[in-house]
């Protein structure tokens, strides 16, 4: 069974640009969660999707948004990038709810210059 | 809503034991533990549900004190392969899971 796939693996953007990250969950998993990881803050919860609906959202500004498609694949978008958005963005999938065992992807390393 | 982990970092010699603590200011439905090795994705260790149960995974076990809103991860007779950053995740309501800032564990020969 293929694991969680995140693309691209690395991204370099400049301030003010926007970026879209993609996540393909494990086949059969319908819940997808997104996390931002930085050295000092650990894993910060962004949002969680299930059946194309956002069920929960962390404490991030509206520049961070996401969506989920009917095949459970998910994308997250960050508009008007700031230097502080530089981080590893991790996607995790689970069968139905995020309080089950999560399977994480390898992440997308975003650098904002 | 982010849980607090302690210590932030610990260095052990092979064979020594360690305890990592996780506490929350909110009532908890469950506590999750993950380990992340450098450059890799976090990997699931265990989930503890309400009820104060203790779980084990090889020589790694954990407890959950629902009343104190705390959990502890116990690593016994540590091995080099235990090195990594340990995260606790706490569930305080439906469909959310908030992780702590992590505890970096280094096991040396």
PDB file of C-alpha atoms in Angstrom:
ATOM      1  CA  UNK A   1       0.000   0.000   0.000  1.00  0.00           C
ATOM      2  CA  UNK A   2       1.486   3.360  -0.998  1.00  0.00           C
ATOM      3  CA  UNK A   3       2.063   5.857   1.792  1.00  0.00           C
ATOM      4  CA  UNK A   4       1.064   9.490   2.001  1.00  0.00           C
ATOM      5  CA  UNK A   5       2.553  11.404  -0.899  1.00  0.00           C
ATOM      6  CA  UNK A   6       3.323  15.096  -0.763  1.00  0.00           C
ATOM      7  CA  UNK A   7       4.475  17.208  -3.669  1.00  0.00           C
ATOM      8  CA  UNK A   8       6.634  19.049  -4.273  1.00  0.00           C
ATOM      9  CA  UNK A   9       9.341  18.035  -1.821  1.00  0.00           C
ATOM     10  CA  UNK A  10      11.007  21.461  -1.863  1.00  0.00           C
ATOM     11  CA  UNK A  11       9.810  24.925  -2.827  1.00  0.00           C
ATOM     12  CA  UNK A  12      11.502  28.292  -2.905  1.00  0.00           C
ATOM     13  CA  UNK A  13       9.306  31.354  -3.176  1.00  0.00           C
ATOM     14  CA  UNK A  14       9.645  35.072  -2.588  1.00  0.00           C
ATOM     15  CA  UNK A  15       7.599  37.275  -0.287  1.00  0.00           C
ATOM     16  CA  UNK A  16       4.203  38.177  -1.646  1.00  0.00           C
ATOM     17  CA  UNK A  17       3.877  35.140  -3.869  1.00  0.00           C
ATOM     18  CA  UNK A  18       1.387  32.368  -3.338  1.00  0.00           C
ATOM     19  CA  UNK A  19       1.993  28.637  -3.185  1.00  0.00           C
ATOM     20  CA  UNK A  20      -0.043  25.442  -3.474  1.00  0.00           C
ATOM     21  CA  UNK A  21       1.006  22.199  -1.842  1.00  0.00           C
ATOM     22  CA  UNK A  22      -0.480  18.823  -2.648  1.00  0.00           C
ATOM     23  CA  UNK A  23      -1.167  15.729  -0.569  1.00  0.00           C
ATOM     24  CA  UNK A  24      -2.372  12.299  -1.670  1.00  0.00           C
ATOM     25  CA  UNK A  25      -3.523  10.213   1.299  1.00  0.00           C
ATOM     26  CA  UNK A  26      -3.266   6.473   1.687  1.00  0.00           C
ATOM     27  CA  UNK A  27      -5.880   4.713  -0.411  1.00  0.00           C
ATOM     28  CA  UNK A  28      -9.109   4.428   1.567  1.00  0.00           C
ATOM     29  CA  UNK A  29      -8.248   7.186   4.005  1.00  0.00           C
ATOM     30  CA  UNK A  30     -10.753   9.996   4.015  1.00  0.00           C
ATOM     31  CA  UNK A  31      -9.388  12.330   6.683  1.00  0.00           C
ATOM     32  CA  UNK A  32      -6.486  14.608   5.802  1.00  0.00           C
ATOM     33  CA  UNK A  33      -4.812  16.947   8.281  1.00  0.00           C
ATOM     34  CA  UNK A  34      -2.177  19.576   7.639  1.00  0.00           C
ATOM     35  CA  UNK A  35       0.563  20.685  10.036  1.00  0.00           C
ATOM     36  CA  UNK A  36       3.258  23.339   9.942  1.00  0.00           C
ATOM     37  CA  UNK A  37       6.552  22.315  11.513  1.00  0.00           C
ATOM     38  CA  UNK A  38       9.182  24.818  12.584  1.00  0.00           C
ATOM     39  CA  UNK A  39      12.158  24.234  14.902  1.00  0.00           C
ATOM     40  CA  UNK A  40      10.797  26.263  17.781  1.00  0.00           C
ATOM     41  CA  UNK A  41       7.077  25.574  17.515  1.00  0.00           C
ATOM     42  CA  UNK A  42       6.876  21.863  16.852  1.00  0.00           C
ATOM     43  CA  UNK A  43       3.861  20.658  14.894  1.00  0.00           C
ATOM     44  CA  UNK A  44       1.200  23.328  14.547  1.00  0.00           C
ATOM     45  CA  UNK A  45      -2.244  22.201  13.420  1.00  0.00           C
ATOM     46  CA  UNK A  46      -3.548  23.992  10.326  1.00  0.00           C
ATOM     47  CA  UNK A  47      -6.786  22.243   9.361  1.00  0.00           C
ATOM     48  CA  UNK A  48      -8.459  18.899   8.813  1.00  0.00           C
ATOM     49  CA  UNK A  49     -10.683  17.760   5.963  1.00  0.00           C
ATOM     50  CA  UNK A  50     -13.078  14.878   5.575  1.00  0.00           C
ATOM     51  CA  UNK A  51     -15.275  14.203   2.556  1.00  0.00           C
ATOM     52  CA  UNK A  52     -14.377  17.557   1.019  1.00  0.00           C
ATOM     53  CA  UNK A  53     -15.433  19.449   4.160  1.00  0.00           C
ATOM     54  CA  UNK A  54     -13.196  21.304   6.557  1.00  0.00           C
ATOM     55  CA  UNK A  55     -14.076  19.973   9.994  1.00  0.00           C
ATOM     56  CA  UNK A  56     -11.551  21.797  12.097  1.00  0.00           C
ATOM     57  CA  UNK A  57      -9.139  24.667  11.815  1.00  0.00           C
ATOM     58  CA  UNK A  58      -6.125  25.764  13.815  1.00  0.00           C
ATOM     59  CA  UNK A  59      -5.105  29.271  14.723  1.00  0.00           C
ATOM     60  CA  UNK A  60      -3.625  30.463  11.447  1.00  0.00           C
ATOM     61  CA  UNK A  61      -4.461  33.571   9.429  1.00  0.00           C
ATOM     62  CA  UNK A  62      -6.845  33.443   6.489  1.00  0.00           C
ATOM     63  CA  UNK A  63      -3.896  33.431   4.086  1.00  0.00           C
ATOM     64  CA  UNK A  64      -3.741  29.712   4.792  1.00  0.00           C
ATOM     65  CA  UNK A  65      -6.486  27.766   3.116  1.00  0.00           C
ATOM     66  CA  UNK A  66      -7.120  24.278   1.919  1.00  0.00           C
ATOM     67  CA  UNK A  67      -9.477  22.026   0.134  1.00  0.00           C
ATOM     68  CA  UNK A  68     -10.147  18.363  -0.419  1.00  0.00           C
ATOM     69  CA  UNK A  69     -11.288  16.681  -3.583  1.00  0.00           C
ATOM     70  CA  UNK A  70     -13.713  13.816  -4.044  1.00  0.00           C
ATOM     71  CA  UNK A  71     -10.821  11.335  -4.284  1.00  0.00           C
ATOM     72  CA  UNK A  72      -9.612  12.553  -0.836  1.00  0.00           C
ATOM     73  CA  UNK A  73      -6.551  14.273  -2.272  1.00  0.00           C
ATOM     74  CA  UNK A  74      -5.977  17.591  -0.574  1.00  0.00           C
ATOM     75  CA  UNK A  75      -4.270  20.850  -1.351  1.00  0.00           C
ATOM     76  CA  UNK A  76      -3.277  23.723   0.853  1.00  0.00           C
ATOM     77  CA  UNK A  77      -2.663  27.223  -0.380  1.00  0.00           C
ATOM     78  CA  UNK A  78      -0.756  30.059   1.205  1.00  0.00           C
ATOM     79  CA  UNK A  79      -1.273  33.479  -0.316  1.00  0.00           C
ATOM     80  CA  UNK A  80       0.855  36.586   0.115  1.00  0.00           C
ATOM     81  CA  UNK A  81       3.792  34.659   1.512  1.00  0.00           C
ATOM     82  CA  UNK A  82       5.758  36.061   4.431  1.00  0.00           C
ATOM     83  CA  UNK A  83       9.261  35.170   5.596  1.00  0.00           C
ATOM     84  CA  UNK A  84       7.768  33.514   8.676  1.00  0.00           C
ATOM     85  CA  UNK A  85       5.909  31.017   6.505  1.00  0.00           C
ATOM     86  CA  UNK A  86       9.174  29.191   5.858  1.00  0.00           C
ATOM     87  CA  UNK A  87       8.607  25.759   7.343  1.00  0.00           C
ATOM     88  CA  UNK A  88       8.100  22.087   6.693  1.00  0.00           C
ATOM     89  CA  UNK A  89       4.445  21.452   5.862  1.00  0.00           C
ATOM     90  CA  UNK A  90       3.284  17.971   6.760  1.00  0.00           C
ATOM     91  CA  UNK A  91       0.165  16.230   5.643  1.00  0.00           C
ATOM     92  CA  UNK A  92      -1.262  13.276   7.537  1.00  0.00           C
ATOM     93  CA  UNK A  93      -4.079  10.921   6.678  1.00  0.00           C
ATOM     94  CA  UNK A  94      -6.263   8.589   8.671  1.00  0.00           C
ATOM     95  CA  UNK A  95      -9.223   6.391   7.895  1.00  0.00           C
ATOM     96  CA  UNK A  96     -12.002   8.583   9.227  1.00  0.00           C
ATOM     97  CA  UNK A  97     -10.975  10.807  12.102  1.00  0.00           C
ATOM     98  CA  UNK A  98      -7.679  12.418  13.085  1.00  0.00           C
ATOM     99  CA  UNK A  99      -7.761  10.834  16.535  1.00  0.00           C
ATOM    100  CA  UNK A 100      -6.973   7.503  14.954  1.00  0.00           C
ATOM    101  CA  UNK A 101      -3.462   6.530  13.955  1.00  0.00           C
ATOM    102  CA  UNK A 102      -2.079   9.185  11.630  1.00  0.00           C
ATOM    103  CA  UNK A 103       0.170   8.419   8.702  1.00  0.00           C
ATOM    104  CA  UNK A 104       2.406  11.329   7.803  1.00  0.00           C
ATOM    105  CA  UNK A 105       3.909  12.234   4.480  1.00  0.00           C
ATOM    106  CA  UNK A 106       7.531  13.338   4.149  1.00  0.00           C
ATOM    107  CA  UNK A 107       6.449  16.955   3.881  1.00  0.00           C
ATOM    108  CA  UNK A 108       7.071  19.932   1.652  1.00  0.00           C
ATOM    109  CA  UNK A 109       9.940  22.175   2.717  1.00  0.00           C
ATOM    110  CA  UNK A 110       8.948  25.747   1.879  1.00  0.00           C
ATOM    111  CA  UNK A 111      11.532  28.503   1.902  1.00  0.00           C
ATOM    112  CA  UNK A 112      10.371  32.100   1.540  1.00  0.00           C
ATOM    113  CA  UNK A 113      13.060  34.585   0.520  1.00  0.00           C
TER     114      UNK A 113
ATOM    115  CA  UNK B   1      -4.398  24.428  22.929  1.00  0.00           C
ATOM    116  CA  UNK B   2      -0.888  23.154  22.329  1.00  0.00           C
ATOM    117  CA  UNK B   3       0.210  20.731  25.063  1.00  0.00           C
ATOM    118  CA  UNK B   4       3.387  21.377  27.002  1.00  0.00           C
ATOM    119  CA  UNK B   5       6.173  18.810  26.839  1.00  0.00           C
ATOM    120  CA  UNK B   6       9.112  18.404  29.158  1.00  0.00           C
ATOM    121  CA  UNK B   7      12.006  18.122  29.036  1.00  0.00           C
ATOM    122  CA  UNK B   8      12.789  19.881  25.767  1.00  0.00           C
ATOM    123  CA  UNK B   9      15.854  17.727  25.251  1.00  0.00           C
ATOM    124  CA  UNK B  10      17.557  14.797  26.939  1.00  0.00           C
ATOM    125  CA  UNK B  11      20.758  12.855  26.329  1.00  0.00           C
ATOM    126  CA  UNK B  12      21.002   9.249  27.450  1.00  0.00           C
ATOM    127  CA  UNK B  13      23.582   6.514  27.335  1.00  0.00           C
ATOM    128  CA  UNK B  14      22.474   3.194  25.916  1.00  0.00           C
ATOM    129  CA  UNK B  15      20.620   1.199  28.528  1.00  0.00           C
ATOM    130  CA  UNK B  16      19.427   4.196  30.542  1.00  0.00           C
ATOM    131  CA  UNK B  17      15.788   5.067  31.102  1.00  0.00           C
ATOM    132  CA  UNK B  18      13.926   8.272  30.311  1.00  0.00           C
ATOM    133  CA  UNK B  19      10.540   9.838  30.954  1.00  0.00           C
ATOM    134  CA  UNK B  20       8.897  12.438  28.739  1.00  0.00           C
ATOM    135  CA  UNK B  21       5.941  14.348  30.097  1.00  0.00           C
ATOM    136  CA  UNK B  22       3.016  15.965  28.339  1.00  0.00           C
ATOM    137  CA  UNK B  23       0.409  18.182  29.983  1.00  0.00           C
ATOM    138  CA  UNK B  24      -2.623  20.057  28.796  1.00  0.00           C
ATOM    139  CA  UNK B  25      -4.680  22.917  30.179  1.00  0.00           C
ATOM    140  CA  UNK B  26      -7.829  21.381  28.714  1.00  0.00           C
ATOM    141  CA  UNK B  27      -9.708  18.170  29.350  1.00  0.00           C
ATOM    142  CA  UNK B  28      -8.421  15.404  27.132  1.00  0.00           C
ATOM    143  CA  UNK B  29     -10.195  12.741  25.138  1.00  0.00           C
ATOM    144  CA  UNK B  30      -6.988  11.004  24.127  1.00  0.00           C
ATOM    145  CA  UNK B  31      -3.234  11.368  23.978  1.00  0.00           C
ATOM    146  CA  UNK B  32      -1.072  10.298  21.055  1.00  0.00           C
ATOM    147  CA  UNK B  33       2.667   9.746  20.884  1.00  0.00           C
ATOM    148  CA  UNK B  34       4.813   9.989  17.755  1.00  0.00           C
ATOM    149  CA  UNK B  35       8.525   9.805  17.085  1.00  0.00           C
ATOM    150  CA  UNK B  36      10.295  11.662  14.317  1.00  0.00           C
ATOM    151  CA  UNK B  37      13.808  10.827  13.257  1.00  0.00           C
ATOM    152  CA  UNK B  38      15.888  13.522  11.631  1.00  0.00           C
ATOM    153  CA  UNK B  39      14.763  14.188   8.068  1.00  0.00           C
ATOM    154  CA  UNK B  40      11.892  11.730   8.277  1.00  0.00           C
ATOM    155  CA  UNK B  41       8.136  11.896   8.813  1.00  0.00           C
ATOM    156  CA  UNK B  42       6.692  11.415  12.303  1.00  0.00           C
ATOM    157  CA  UNK B  43       5.799   7.800  13.030  1.00  0.00           C
ATOM    158  CA  UNK B  44       2.973   6.625  15.264  1.00  0.00           C
ATOM    159  CA  UNK B  45       3.885   5.015  18.595  1.00  0.00           C
ATOM    160  CA  UNK B  46       0.623   4.698  20.510  1.00  0.00           C
ATOM    161  CA  UNK B  47      -2.741   6.193  21.444  1.00  0.00           C
ATOM    162  CA  UNK B  48      -4.089   6.335  24.991  1.00  0.00           C
ATOM    163  CA  UNK B  49      -7.774   6.872  25.585  1.00  0.00           C
ATOM    164  CA  UNK B  50      -9.604   8.212  28.612  1.00  0.00           C
ATOM    165  CA  UNK B  51      -9.511   5.786  31.526  1.00  0.00           C
ATOM    166  CA  UNK B  52      -5.949   6.123  32.802  1.00  0.00           C
ATOM    167  CA  UNK B  53      -4.732   3.134  30.844  1.00  0.00           C
ATOM    168  CA  UNK B  54      -1.135   2.330  30.283  1.00  0.00           C
ATOM    169  CA  UNK B  55       0.108   0.993  26.998  1.00  0.00           C
ATOM    170  CA  UNK B  56       3.319  -0.599  25.929  1.00  0.00           C
ATOM    171  CA  UNK B  57       5.247  -0.865  22.703  1.00  0.00           C
ATOM    172  CA  UNK B  58       8.373  -2.991  23.064  1.00  0.00           C
ATOM    173  CA  UNK B  59      10.302  -1.177  25.814  1.00  0.00           C
ATOM    174  CA  UNK B  60       8.375   2.036  25.316  1.00  0.00           C
ATOM    175  CA  UNK B  61       5.233   2.512  27.368  1.00  0.00           C
ATOM    176  CA  UNK B  62       2.964   5.386  28.323  1.00  0.00           C
ATOM    177  CA  UNK B  63       0.400   6.362  30.901  1.00  0.00           C
ATOM    178  CA  UNK B  64      -2.506   8.770  30.790  1.00  0.00           C
ATOM    179  CA  UNK B  65      -3.866  10.514  33.859  1.00  0.00           C
ATOM    180  CA  UNK B  66      -7.177  11.931  32.753  1.00  0.00           C
ATOM    181  CA  UNK B  67      -7.807  13.909  35.940  1.00  0.00           C
ATOM    182  CA  UNK B  68      -4.460  15.648  35.791  1.00  0.00           C
ATOM    183  CA  UNK B  69      -4.685  16.028  32.018  1.00  0.00           C
ATOM    184  CA  UNK B  70      -1.227  14.568  31.731  1.00  0.00           C
ATOM    185  CA  UNK B  71       0.559  11.764  29.967  1.00  0.00           C
ATOM    186  CA  UNK B  72       4.032  10.335  30.347  1.00  0.00           C
ATOM    187  CA  UNK B  73       6.108   8.307  27.922  1.00  0.00           C
ATOM    188  CA  UNK B  74       8.547   5.837  29.461  1.00  0.00           C
ATOM    189  CA  UNK B  75      11.573   4.608  27.537  1.00  0.00           C
ATOM    190  CA  UNK B  76      13.272   1.685  29.223  1.00  0.00           C
ATOM    191  CA  UNK B  77      16.785   0.416  28.546  1.00  0.00           C
ATOM    192  CA  UNK B  78      17.197   2.888  25.707  1.00  0.00           C
ATOM    193  CA  UNK B  79      18.732   1.831  22.418  1.00  0.00           C
ATOM    194  CA  UNK B  80      20.484   3.920  19.780  1.00  0.00           C
ATOM    195  CA  UNK B  81      17.402   3.530  17.588  1.00  0.00           C
ATOM    196  CA  UNK B  82      15.318   5.452  20.131  1.00  0.00           C
ATOM    197  CA  UNK B  83      17.005   8.714  19.160  1.00  0.00           C
ATOM    198  CA  UNK B  84      14.663  11.252  17.636  1.00  0.00           C
ATOM    199  CA  UNK B  85      12.123  13.868  18.560  1.00  0.00           C
ATOM    200  CA  UNK B  86       9.089  12.681  20.471  1.00  0.00           C
ATOM    201  CA  UNK B  87       5.792  14.503  20.106  1.00  0.00           C
ATOM    202  CA  UNK B  88       2.696  14.138  22.172  1.00  0.00           C
ATOM    203  CA  UNK B  89      -0.620  14.997  20.553  1.00  0.00           C
ATOM    204  CA  UNK B  90      -3.719  15.804  22.545  1.00  0.00           C
ATOM    205  CA  UNK B  91      -7.303  15.576  21.483  1.00  0.00           C
ATOM    206  CA  UNK B  92      -9.541  18.068  23.269  1.00  0.00           C
ATOM    207  CA  UNK B  93     -12.594  17.843  21.061  1.00  0.00           C
ATOM    208  CA  UNK B  94     -13.892  16.307  17.903  1.00  0.00           C
ATOM    209  CA  UNK B  95     -11.612  16.119  14.945  1.00  0.00           C
ATOM    210  CA  UNK B  96      -8.652  17.989  16.329  1.00  0.00           C
ATOM    211  CA  UNK B  97      -5.216  16.866  17.383  1.00  0.00           C
ATOM    212  CA  UNK B  98      -2.713  19.385  18.727  1.00  0.00           C
ATOM    213  CA  UNK B  99       0.941  18.479  19.127  1.00  0.00           C
ATOM    214  CA  UNK B 100       3.491  19.753  21.604  1.00  0.00           C
ATOM    215  CA  UNK B 101       6.814  21.319  20.651  1.00  0.00           C
ATOM    216  CA  UNK B 102       8.593  17.995  20.984  1.00  0.00           C
ATOM    217  CA  UNK B 103      11.322  16.428  23.120  1.00  0.00           C
ATOM    218  CA  UNK B 104      14.623  15.741  21.412  1.00  0.00           C
ATOM    219  CA  UNK B 105      16.066  12.470  22.679  1.00  0.00           C
ATOM    220  CA  UNK B 106      19.649  11.523  21.910  1.00  0.00           C
ATOM    221  CA  UNK B 107      21.012   8.112  22.853  1.00  0.00           C
ATOM    222  CA  UNK B 108      24.777   7.780  22.827  1.00  0.00           C
ATOM    223  CA  UNK B 109      26.892   4.605  23.023  1.00  0.00           C
TER     224      UNK B 109
END
